Amino acid sequence: QKCIRAGGKHNDLEDVGLDTYHHTFFEMLGSWSFGDYFKKDAIAWARELLVDVYGLDSDRIYATYFEGSADDGLEPDLEARDLWIAAGFSPEKVLPGSKADNFWEMGDAGPCGPCTELHYDALGGRGDVGALVNADDPTVIEIWNLVFIQFNRDGRTGALSTLPAKHVDTGLGLERLVAILNAKPSNYDTDAFGFLFEATRELLPEGAAAYGGKLGAEDEAQNFRDTAYRAIADHVRCLCFALADGATISNEGRGYVLRRILRRAVRYGVSTLGAEPGFFAKLAPALAASPYGDAYPELRAELPKIVAALEDEETTFAKTLDRGMSYLDEALFALPKNGELAGDDAFFLYDSLGFPADLTALVARESGRTVDEAGFEAAMARQVQMSREDRAAKAAAARGVSAIALGAAETASLAEELAATVEVGVADAVPDDAVSASGLVKALFVVDDAGAMRRVDRHDFRDGPAGIVLDRTPFYAEAGGQAADVGSLDVGGASLEVRDVQSYAGYVVHTCVAETGVVETGAPATAAVDADARRKCSINHSMTHALNWALKTRLGDGVAQRGSDNQPDRLRFDFSHGAALSLDDLEETERLVNGVIASSRPVQRKLVPLDEARGIPALRAVFGEAYPDPVRVVAVNLDGTVDDVLADPESDRWDGASIELCGGTHAVDAGAAEAFVITQEAAVAKGVRRIEAVTGGAARDALAAGDELVEAAATLDAEDAGEDPAGVARRAKALRKRVDASTCGATVKPKLRLTIEGVQKKLAALEKAEAAKAAGAAGDAVLEAAAAAADAGKTALVTTVPPGVDGKAMAKLCTKVQKAHPALALLAVAPGGGKVGAFASVPDGHGVESAPAWLNAALAPLGGRGGGKPTF
């Protein structure tokens, strides 16, 4: 399994390069059990694989087990200890481990449990080295972790509860195992990395030293050269695999983790090894040409995209690196040796200069200083809290109430007594989709004052919202990019408003509010979906499918869906594409979708075995999505039936249709959309574009708004700018604001802006002509006054020039005066529009100190200032 371990709770990024066994990207061998075998078999089989199959010396293997936790009320995992001993391990090689090392949790909430780790003495022949286990010693390293998932952590209260079934999840690092089997001193000494070291060296200045495998003080003595080699080799693997699998570099979430990794590598290459900026992207072809490219063909297939993304990001970071290093070097220089960089400074680097915090810590450590990490975290927490509160407030305002969310403990308890909710909102055929149904209240959930989720038998809605689970529901739970239905529930006379609908492990939770009303478990309920909102959402969902097909048709097979969001009032579609769509691309895409609407063909849905569905060449599926078997195939604009497609999947007849795997609701026919208008096209991440569009009445409104603005722009363009330039300028500015704020189509706005820019260019040309005319008149007047002053024997002249003469024209004029009258100093004042402009010219050796001094003395009473050269 390809793994990236560089963010969140399990984060190795800061260790990568500094030692020989941590990686951001690695390949993991693993085994799993979901409610089947548990500790006994997992431990016995682990020993069998390592010792009997791989041939490792059992005397060099150490096992750890969970020592227990008083805080969590957990006893030591003596069962695991005894099973290792029973498997043949001597008791002194089975060691207790702390909660930090031997209790596995992915986050602050969810499934978790004790784990047992296997550590290997890479040197051997030196007696008992149990003291080196989990001591960050590179010669005794963890190779396999066996996690026994048997608890669930409540994210609200922190309490642990026992899961209804027990599971096993194990992970064995391939790179570490390969190093051991080949008797190499470290992972980086295997052929998984050697070729990358050489490729890196070839990009360095002539005579650069090769990788030497040094660590710690030895490496510090050579300015961490080998640390840089290790980090770069690791990081280029990580970035290339992530980008090949469709990930993108961005400012948030996983995309920001990739950005941090890249910037760390680039900093090491440029600042430590002396590489030229842009070196990192040049390593991607070496990885693709290696045996990795044989095992993972996507590295070669996606190489152009990978290189382009890395080049783009490196270029952007070059500026950030210069600014960040300049600020950081100055801040560190001001500190004494062993000093501490303030947390606020580290946060400023991160927040304002885009300099990753781990990079700040790394540079500080290399200079013999530290970072106030607590201060940084406090500053980060303040910003995160403000952002979280803002997002929560906006989300709650949009829904009117926070959704009731179930965790593993709640769904596990439901599974013990209830069948999953029967969802009738999406039927076998689109026309049969339901918007109403009757059912029974099977469970009630509320959040108490302490923030804990509680299941109750009775709830009074005067006390707040509740989550209701029915045995049958017509409500569509948010999924697949489609917004959840809203509507109402009538339960025993209580009328409830359904604000949100989510599905957890097959149980559909309706978050409901009401001013009054009491609901009890077992009560009959009548569910009614807001049919108009459902209809609009369904139409937009169908048009998202049509848009996906249109983009592929226009831009080619490189287009892949990266996300969608279908709401009643608009649709949004994210897709992979390396550049902004041209106006022609947008117009053709819009034309293709409107052609689908004009065909008014029925939208078809059929339940199909997954293998058969995947055998349709025209099928579009979302990368990384898990689909059920059988799966619903949805066809839009299909000239035939889904059965026809299954009977002859290779036919090119289906190229004109959108065929996708989808579990959402859809329009009965494409004509229900009436019209389709793209309102926006923009980038959301490197290599990912986003289109927003509207249909139906909103599309008609957008078209009407566009027509009105086109007419207004034509009227403006036809005006004689020379008759009323100020009025035309005012109207052009106002029209530009209207265009920017308008919901008219994205294909119309560029044309409108071009028209407005054309008008503004005409105004600029008129203004330039007027300025030239004014400058000519001013020049004649000033030259005449200068001649008179010189004839009268004066050494200085103060005069006025007409408004509108700019500095460039005045500079030319002063040059003329100086040539004609070399001994004359000139101060020209240009009043107008409630302002005063002034220009001074002073010959060398004149009695006036300098042109700026004279100018500032003249402007001082008005609070003005100027500057320039001594002579002008």
PDB file of C-alpha atoms in Angstrom, residues 137-359:
ATOM      1  CA  ASP A 137      18.424   4.165  17.954  1.00  0.00           C
ATOM      2  CA  PRO A 138      18.873   3.469  14.223  1.00  0.00           C
ATOM      3  CA  THR A 139      20.278   0.010  14.933  1.00  0.00           C
ATOM      4  CA  VAL A 140      17.135  -1.185  16.766  1.00  0.00           C
ATOM      5  CA  ILE A 141      14.141  -0.125  14.712  1.00  0.00           C
ATOM      6  CA  GLU A 142      10.458  -0.904  14.649  1.00  0.00           C
ATOM      7  CA  ILE A 143       9.523  -2.958  11.613  1.00  0.00           C
ATOM      8  CA  TRP A 144       5.955  -4.145  12.265  1.00  0.00           C
ATOM      9  CA  ASN A 145       3.051  -2.787  14.276  1.00  0.00           C
ATOM     10  CA  LEU A 146       0.043  -5.005  15.088  1.00  0.00           C
ATOM     11  CA  VAL A 147      -2.942  -2.911  16.168  1.00  0.00           C
ATOM     12  CA  PHE A 148      -5.823  -4.521  18.060  1.00  0.00           C
ATOM     13  CA  ILE A 149      -8.825  -2.282  17.478  1.00  0.00           C
ATOM     14  CA  GLN A 150     -11.292  -2.978  20.269  1.00  0.00           C
ATOM     15  CA  PHE A 151     -12.330   0.461  21.620  1.00  0.00           C
ATOM     16  CA  ASN A 152     -14.012   3.619  20.370  1.00  0.00           C
ATOM     17  CA  ARG A 153     -12.978   7.070  21.593  1.00  0.00           C
ATOM     18  CA  ASP A 154     -15.813   9.604  21.994  1.00  0.00           C
ATOM     19  CA  GLY A 155     -14.532  12.838  20.521  1.00  0.00           C
ATOM     20  CA  ARG A 156     -16.779  14.941  22.738  1.00  0.00           C
ATOM     21  CA  THR A 157     -16.030  13.406  26.131  1.00  0.00           C
ATOM     22  CA  GLY A 158     -12.809  11.483  25.488  1.00  0.00           C
ATOM     23  CA  ALA A 159     -14.357   8.361  27.027  1.00  0.00           C
ATOM     24  CA  LEU A 160     -13.616   4.871  25.703  1.00  0.00           C
ATOM     25  CA  SER A 161     -16.259   2.267  24.965  1.00  0.00           C
ATOM     26  CA  THR A 162     -15.862  -1.320  23.776  1.00  0.00           C
ATOM     27  CA  LEU A 163     -16.588  -1.974  20.110  1.00  0.00           C
ATOM     28  CA  PRO A 164     -19.154  -4.688  19.301  1.00  0.00           C
ATOM     29  CA  ALA A 165     -16.531  -6.517  17.212  1.00  0.00           C
ATOM     30  CA  LYS A 166     -12.750  -6.691  17.438  1.00  0.00           C
ATOM     31  CA  HIS A 167     -10.437  -5.983  14.532  1.00  0.00           C
ATOM     32  CA  VAL A 168      -6.786  -6.266  13.541  1.00  0.00           C
ATOM     33  CA  ASP A 169      -4.814  -3.783  11.423  1.00  0.00           C
ATOM     34  CA  THR A 170      -1.094  -4.371  10.945  1.00  0.00           C
ATOM     35  CA  GLY A 171       1.592  -2.457   9.079  1.00  0.00           C
ATOM     36  CA  LEU A 172       5.079  -3.639   8.099  1.00  0.00           C
ATOM     37  CA  GLY A 173       7.441  -1.124   6.426  1.00  0.00           C
ATOM     38  CA  LEU A 174       8.754  -2.460   3.129  1.00  0.00           C
ATOM     39  CA  GLU A 175      11.809  -0.173   3.040  1.00  0.00           C
ATOM     40  CA  ARG A 176      12.901  -1.205   6.548  1.00  0.00           C
ATOM     41  CA  LEU A 177      12.367  -4.890   5.774  1.00  0.00           C
ATOM     42  CA  VAL A 178      14.371  -4.627   2.530  1.00  0.00           C
ATOM     43  CA  ALA A 179      17.278  -2.996   4.384  1.00  0.00           C
ATOM     44  CA  ILE A 180      17.292  -5.812   6.957  1.00  0.00           C
ATOM     45  CA  LEU A 181      17.009  -8.631   4.409  1.00  0.00           C
ATOM     46  CA  ASN A 182      19.876  -7.137   2.394  1.00  0.00           C
ATOM     47  CA  ALA A 183      22.035  -6.442   5.477  1.00  0.00           C
ATOM     48  CA  LYS A 184      22.154  -2.725   4.677  1.00  0.00           C
ATOM     49  CA  PRO A 185      22.845  -0.269   7.509  1.00  0.00           C
ATOM     50  CA  SER A 186      19.824   1.889   6.599  1.00  0.00           C
ATOM     51  CA  ASN A 187      16.861   2.233   4.272  1.00  0.00           C
ATOM     52  CA  TYR A 188      18.728   4.915   2.335  1.00  0.00           C
ATOM     53  CA  ASP A 189      21.524   2.451   1.497  1.00  0.00           C
ATOM     54  CA  THR A 190      19.154   0.282  -0.540  1.00  0.00           C
ATOM     55  CA  ASP A 191      18.493   0.627  -4.278  1.00  0.00           C
ATOM     56  CA  ALA A 192      15.210   2.358  -3.458  1.00  0.00           C
ATOM     57  CA  PHE A 193      17.178   5.595  -2.966  1.00  0.00           C
ATOM     58  CA  GLY A 194      20.671   5.281  -4.475  1.00  0.00           C
ATOM     59  CA  PHE A 195      19.686   6.341  -7.990  1.00  0.00           C
ATOM     60  CA  LEU A 196      17.933   9.434  -6.605  1.00  0.00           C
ATOM     61  CA  PHE A 197      21.075  10.507  -4.759  1.00  0.00           C
ATOM     62  CA  GLU A 198      23.015  10.264  -8.011  1.00  0.00           C
ATOM     63  CA  ALA A 199      20.318  12.121  -9.973  1.00  0.00           C
ATOM     64  CA  THR A 200      20.413  14.893  -7.358  1.00  0.00           C
ATOM     65  CA  ARG A 201      24.206  15.164  -7.489  1.00  0.00           C
ATOM     66  CA  GLU A 202      24.098  15.567 -11.271  1.00  0.00           C
ATOM     67  CA  LEU A 203      22.013  18.727 -10.763  1.00  0.00           C
ATOM     68  CA  LEU A 204      24.483  20.272  -8.303  1.00  0.00           C
ATOM     69  CA  PRO A 205      27.465  22.528  -9.071  1.00  0.00           C
ATOM     70  CA  GLU A 206      30.494  20.776 -10.553  1.00  0.00           C
ATOM     71  CA  GLY A 207      32.569  18.986  -7.940  1.00  0.00           C
ATOM     72  CA  ALA A 208      29.702  18.548  -5.462  1.00  0.00           C
ATOM     73  CA  ALA A 209      30.298  15.754  -2.965  1.00  0.00           C
ATOM     74  CA  ALA A 210      28.323  12.520  -3.261  1.00  0.00           C
ATOM     75  CA  TYR A 211      26.015  11.157  -0.576  1.00  0.00           C
ATOM     76  CA  GLY A 212      28.072   9.802   2.319  1.00  0.00           C
ATOM     77  CA  GLY A 213      25.522   8.467   4.790  1.00  0.00           C
ATOM     78  CA  LYS A 214      26.645  10.692   7.665  1.00  0.00           C
ATOM     79  CA  LEU A 215      24.378  11.540  10.596  1.00  0.00           C
ATOM     80  CA  GLY A 216      24.317  13.806  13.635  1.00  0.00           C
ATOM     81  CA  ALA A 217      27.471  15.751  14.493  1.00  0.00           C
ATOM     82  CA  GLU A 218      29.376  14.314  11.527  1.00  0.00           C
ATOM     83  CA  ASP A 219      26.718  15.579   9.156  1.00  0.00           C
ATOM     84  CA  GLU A 220      26.435  18.914  10.977  1.00  0.00           C
ATOM     85  CA  ALA A 221      30.159  19.403  10.367  1.00  0.00           C
ATOM     86  CA  GLN A 222      29.451  19.278   6.616  1.00  0.00           C
ATOM     87  CA  ASN A 223      26.439  21.622   6.835  1.00  0.00           C
ATOM     88  CA  PHE A 224      23.898  18.741   6.902  1.00  0.00           C
ATOM     89  CA  ARG A 225      24.777  17.715   3.350  1.00  0.00           C
ATOM     90  CA  ASP A 226      23.659  14.098   3.736  1.00  0.00           C
ATOM     91  CA  THR A 227      20.497  15.133   5.566  1.00  0.00           C
ATOM     92  CA  ALA A 228      19.657  17.219   2.493  1.00  0.00           C
ATOM     93  CA  TYR A 229      20.303  14.288   0.133  1.00  0.00           C
ATOM     94  CA  ARG A 230      18.037  12.024   2.201  1.00  0.00           C
ATOM     95  CA  ALA A 231      15.234  14.586   2.481  1.00  0.00           C
ATOM     96  CA  ILE A 232      15.257  15.379  -1.247  1.00  0.00           C
ATOM     97  CA  ALA A 233      15.214  11.706  -2.282  1.00  0.00           C
ATOM     98  CA  ASP A 234      12.382  10.915   0.116  1.00  0.00           C
ATOM     99  CA  HIS A 235      10.364  13.996  -0.770  1.00  0.00           C
ATOM    100  CA  VAL A 236      10.540  13.571  -4.540  1.00  0.00           C
ATOM    101  CA  ARG A 237       9.126  10.040  -4.148  1.00  0.00           C
ATOM    102  CA  CYS A 238       6.313  11.415  -2.005  1.00  0.00           C
ATOM    103  CA  LEU A 239       5.396  14.288  -4.329  1.00  0.00           C
ATOM    104  CA  CYS A 240       5.528  12.233  -7.522  1.00  0.00           C
ATOM    105  CA  PHE A 241       3.388   9.403  -6.170  1.00  0.00           C
ATOM    106  CA  ALA A 242       0.848  11.823  -4.710  1.00  0.00           C
ATOM    107  CA  LEU A 243       0.547  13.868  -7.904  1.00  0.00           C
ATOM    108  CA  ALA A 244       0.356  10.718 -10.035  1.00  0.00           C
ATOM    109  CA  ASP A 245      -2.591   9.555  -7.944  1.00  0.00           C
ATOM    110  CA  GLY A 246      -4.481  12.800  -8.549  1.00  0.00           C
ATOM    111  CA  ALA A 247      -3.537  14.820  -5.466  1.00  0.00           C
ATOM    112  CA  THR A 248      -2.860  18.536  -5.910  1.00  0.00           C
ATOM    113  CA  ILE A 249      -0.633  21.083  -4.180  1.00  0.00           C
ATOM    114  CA  SER A 250      -2.681  23.793  -2.492  1.00  0.00           C
ATOM    115  CA  ASN A 251      -3.098  26.047   0.522  1.00  0.00           C
ATOM    116  CA  GLU A 252      -5.201  23.743   2.662  1.00  0.00           C
ATOM    117  CA  GLY A 253      -5.637  20.216   3.925  1.00  0.00           C
ATOM    118  CA  ARG A 254      -3.664  17.482   2.216  1.00  0.00           C
ATOM    119  CA  GLY A 255      -2.624  19.871  -0.530  1.00  0.00           C
ATOM    120  CA  TYR A 256      -0.815  22.014   2.017  1.00  0.00           C
ATOM    121  CA  VAL A 257       0.973  18.968   3.422  1.00  0.00           C
ATOM    122  CA  LEU A 258       2.376  18.375  -0.072  1.00  0.00           C
ATOM    123  CA  ARG A 259       3.364  22.040  -0.325  1.00  0.00           C
ATOM    124  CA  ARG A 260       5.275  21.793   2.969  1.00  0.00           C
ATOM    125  CA  ILE A 261       7.091  18.682   1.766  1.00  0.00           C
ATOM    126  CA  LEU A 262       8.101  20.295  -1.515  1.00  0.00           C
ATOM    127  CA  ARG A 263       9.279  23.497   0.150  1.00  0.00           C
ATOM    128  CA  ARG A 264      11.337  21.539   2.653  1.00  0.00           C
ATOM    129  CA  ALA A 265      13.071  19.684  -0.195  1.00  0.00           C
ATOM    130  CA  VAL A 266      13.645  22.839  -2.232  1.00  0.00           C
ATOM    131  CA  ARG A 267      15.119  24.656   0.742  1.00  0.00           C
ATOM    132  CA  TYR A 268      17.542  21.790   1.373  1.00  0.00           C
ATOM    133  CA  GLY A 269      18.553  21.690  -2.287  1.00  0.00           C
ATOM    134  CA  VAL A 270      19.038  25.424  -2.806  1.00  0.00           C
ATOM    135  CA  SER A 271      20.340  26.522   0.601  1.00  0.00           C
ATOM    136  CA  THR A 272      22.283  23.417   1.684  1.00  0.00           C
ATOM    137  CA  LEU A 273      23.467  21.739  -1.525  1.00  0.00           C
ATOM    138  CA  GLY A 274      23.716  24.839  -3.719  1.00  0.00           C
ATOM    139  CA  ALA A 275      21.315  23.603  -6.390  1.00  0.00           C
ATOM    140  CA  GLU A 276      19.808  26.059  -8.846  1.00  0.00           C
ATOM    141  CA  PRO A 277      16.111  26.894  -8.268  1.00  0.00           C
ATOM    142  CA  GLY A 278      13.998  24.541 -10.362  1.00  0.00           C
ATOM    143  CA  PHE A 279      16.181  21.493  -9.716  1.00  0.00           C
ATOM    144  CA  PHE A 280      13.490  19.501  -7.897  1.00  0.00           C
ATOM    145  CA  ALA A 281      11.149  19.003 -10.867  1.00  0.00           C
ATOM    146  CA  LYS A 282      14.074  17.591 -12.849  1.00  0.00           C
ATOM    147  CA  LEU A 283      14.241  14.599 -10.470  1.00  0.00           C
ATOM    148  CA  ALA A 284      10.761  13.344 -11.423  1.00  0.00           C
ATOM    149  CA  PRO A 285      11.894  11.772 -14.737  1.00  0.00           C
ATOM    150  CA  ALA A 286      14.596   9.814 -12.880  1.00  0.00           C
ATOM    151  CA  LEU A 287      11.983   8.301 -10.578  1.00  0.00           C
ATOM    152  CA  ALA A 288       9.680   7.468 -13.501  1.00  0.00           C
ATOM    153  CA  ALA A 289      12.541   5.797 -15.408  1.00  0.00           C
ATOM    154  CA  SER A 290      13.483   3.633 -12.413  1.00  0.00           C
ATOM    155  CA  PRO A 291      11.963   0.259 -11.419  1.00  0.00           C
ATOM    156  CA  TYR A 292       9.317   2.319  -9.597  1.00  0.00           C
ATOM    157  CA  GLY A 293       7.996   3.253 -13.026  1.00  0.00           C
ATOM    158  CA  ASP A 294       7.754  -0.439 -13.917  1.00  0.00           C
ATOM    159  CA  ALA A 295       5.787  -1.252 -10.761  1.00  0.00           C
ATOM    160  CA  TYR A 296       3.679   1.905 -10.856  1.00  0.00           C
ATOM    161  CA  PRO A 297       2.966   2.850 -14.517  1.00  0.00           C
ATOM    162  CA  GLU A 298       1.095   5.976 -13.404  1.00  0.00           C
ATOM    163  CA  LEU A 299       4.469   7.612 -12.651  1.00  0.00           C
ATOM    164  CA  ARG A 300       5.220   7.532 -16.377  1.00  0.00           C
ATOM    165  CA  ALA A 301       1.716   8.159 -17.653  1.00  0.00           C
ATOM    166  CA  GLU A 302       1.331  11.258 -15.485  1.00  0.00           C
ATOM    167  CA  LEU A 303       4.937  12.497 -15.769  1.00  0.00           C
ATOM    168  CA  PRO A 304       4.173  15.672 -17.797  1.00  0.00           C
ATOM    169  CA  LYS A 305       1.532  16.692 -15.251  1.00  0.00           C
ATOM    170  CA  ILE A 306       3.870  15.898 -12.346  1.00  0.00           C
ATOM    171  CA  VAL A 307       6.740  17.940 -13.781  1.00  0.00           C
ATOM    172  CA  ALA A 308       4.462  20.895 -14.602  1.00  0.00           C
ATOM    173  CA  ALA A 309       3.025  20.967 -11.070  1.00  0.00           C
ATOM    174  CA  LEU A 310       6.468  20.776  -9.458  1.00  0.00           C
ATOM    175  CA  GLU A 311       7.899  23.484 -11.736  1.00  0.00           C
ATOM    176  CA  ASP A 312       5.000  25.796 -11.017  1.00  0.00           C
ATOM    177  CA  GLU A 313       5.258  25.302  -7.265  1.00  0.00           C
ATOM    178  CA  GLU A 314       9.053  25.706  -7.242  1.00  0.00           C
ATOM    179  CA  THR A 315       8.772  29.007  -9.106  1.00  0.00           C
ATOM    180  CA  THR A 316       6.251  30.285  -6.595  1.00  0.00           C
ATOM    181  CA  PHE A 317       8.336  29.168  -3.631  1.00  0.00           C
ATOM    182  CA  ALA A 318      11.541  30.791  -4.925  1.00  0.00           C
ATOM    183  CA  LYS A 319      10.164  34.209  -3.946  1.00  0.00           C
ATOM    184  CA  THR A 320       8.816  32.923  -0.640  1.00  0.00           C
ATOM    185  CA  LEU A 321      12.144  31.300   0.194  1.00  0.00           C
ATOM    186  CA  ASP A 322      14.063  34.540  -0.383  1.00  0.00           C
ATOM    187  CA  ARG A 323      11.653  36.608   1.724  1.00  0.00           C
ATOM    188  CA  GLY A 324      11.316  34.006   4.459  1.00  0.00           C
ATOM    189  CA  MET A 325      15.031  33.274   4.764  1.00  0.00           C
ATOM    190  CA  SER A 326      15.840  36.992   4.825  1.00  0.00           C
ATOM    191  CA  TYR A 327      13.386  37.601   7.671  1.00  0.00           C
ATOM    192  CA  LEU A 328      14.389  34.444   9.531  1.00  0.00           C
ATOM    193  CA  ASP A 329      18.145  34.991   9.198  1.00  0.00           C
ATOM    194  CA  GLU A 330      17.753  38.504  10.572  1.00  0.00           C
ATOM    195  CA  ALA A 331      15.584  37.296  13.478  1.00  0.00           C
ATOM    196  CA  LEU A 332      17.966  34.442  14.341  1.00  0.00           C
ATOM    197  CA  PHE A 333      21.048  36.660  14.066  1.00  0.00           C
ATOM    198  CA  ALA A 334      19.553  38.947  16.725  1.00  0.00           C
ATOM    199  CA  LEU A 335      19.312  36.001  19.153  1.00  0.00           C
ATOM    200  CA  PRO A 336      22.161  34.664  21.277  1.00  0.00           C
ATOM    201  CA  LYS A 337      23.459  31.159  20.623  1.00  0.00           C
ATOM    202  CA  ASN A 338      20.944  28.664  22.097  1.00  0.00           C
ATOM    203  CA  GLY A 339      18.349  31.453  21.985  1.00  0.00           C
ATOM    204  CA  GLU A 340      14.660  30.939  21.224  1.00  0.00           C
ATOM    205  CA  LEU A 341      12.759  32.450  18.309  1.00  0.00           C
ATOM    206  CA  ALA A 342       9.463  33.933  19.515  1.00  0.00           C
ATOM    207  CA  GLY A 343       6.328  32.011  18.616  1.00  0.00           C
ATOM    208  CA  ASP A 344       4.769  35.144  17.121  1.00  0.00           C
ATOM    209  CA  ASP A 345       7.763  35.522  14.776  1.00  0.00           C
ATOM    210  CA  ALA A 346       7.424  31.902  13.674  1.00  0.00           C
ATOM    211  CA  PHE A 347       3.707  32.414  13.117  1.00  0.00           C
ATOM    212  CA  PHE A 348       4.333  35.594  11.091  1.00  0.00           C
ATOM    213  CA  LEU A 349       6.668  33.599   8.845  1.00  0.00           C
ATOM    214  CA  TYR A 350       4.004  30.924   8.443  1.00  0.00           C
ATOM    215  CA  ASP A 351       0.907  33.089   8.137  1.00  0.00           C
ATOM    216  CA  SER A 352       2.178  36.155   6.277  1.00  0.00           C
ATOM    217  CA  LEU A 353       5.215  34.910   4.339  1.00  0.00           C
ATOM    218  CA  GLY A 354       4.059  31.350   3.591  1.00  0.00           C
ATOM    219  CA  PHE A 355       7.139  29.874   5.278  1.00  0.00           C
ATOM    220  CA  PRO A 356       6.268  26.435   6.752  1.00  0.00           C
ATOM    221  CA  ALA A 357       6.665  26.125  10.518  1.00  0.00           C
ATOM    222  CA  ASP A 358       8.692  22.933  10.292  1.00  0.00           C
ATOM    223  CA  LEU A 359      11.118  24.705   7.939  1.00  0.00           C
TER     224      LEU A 359
END
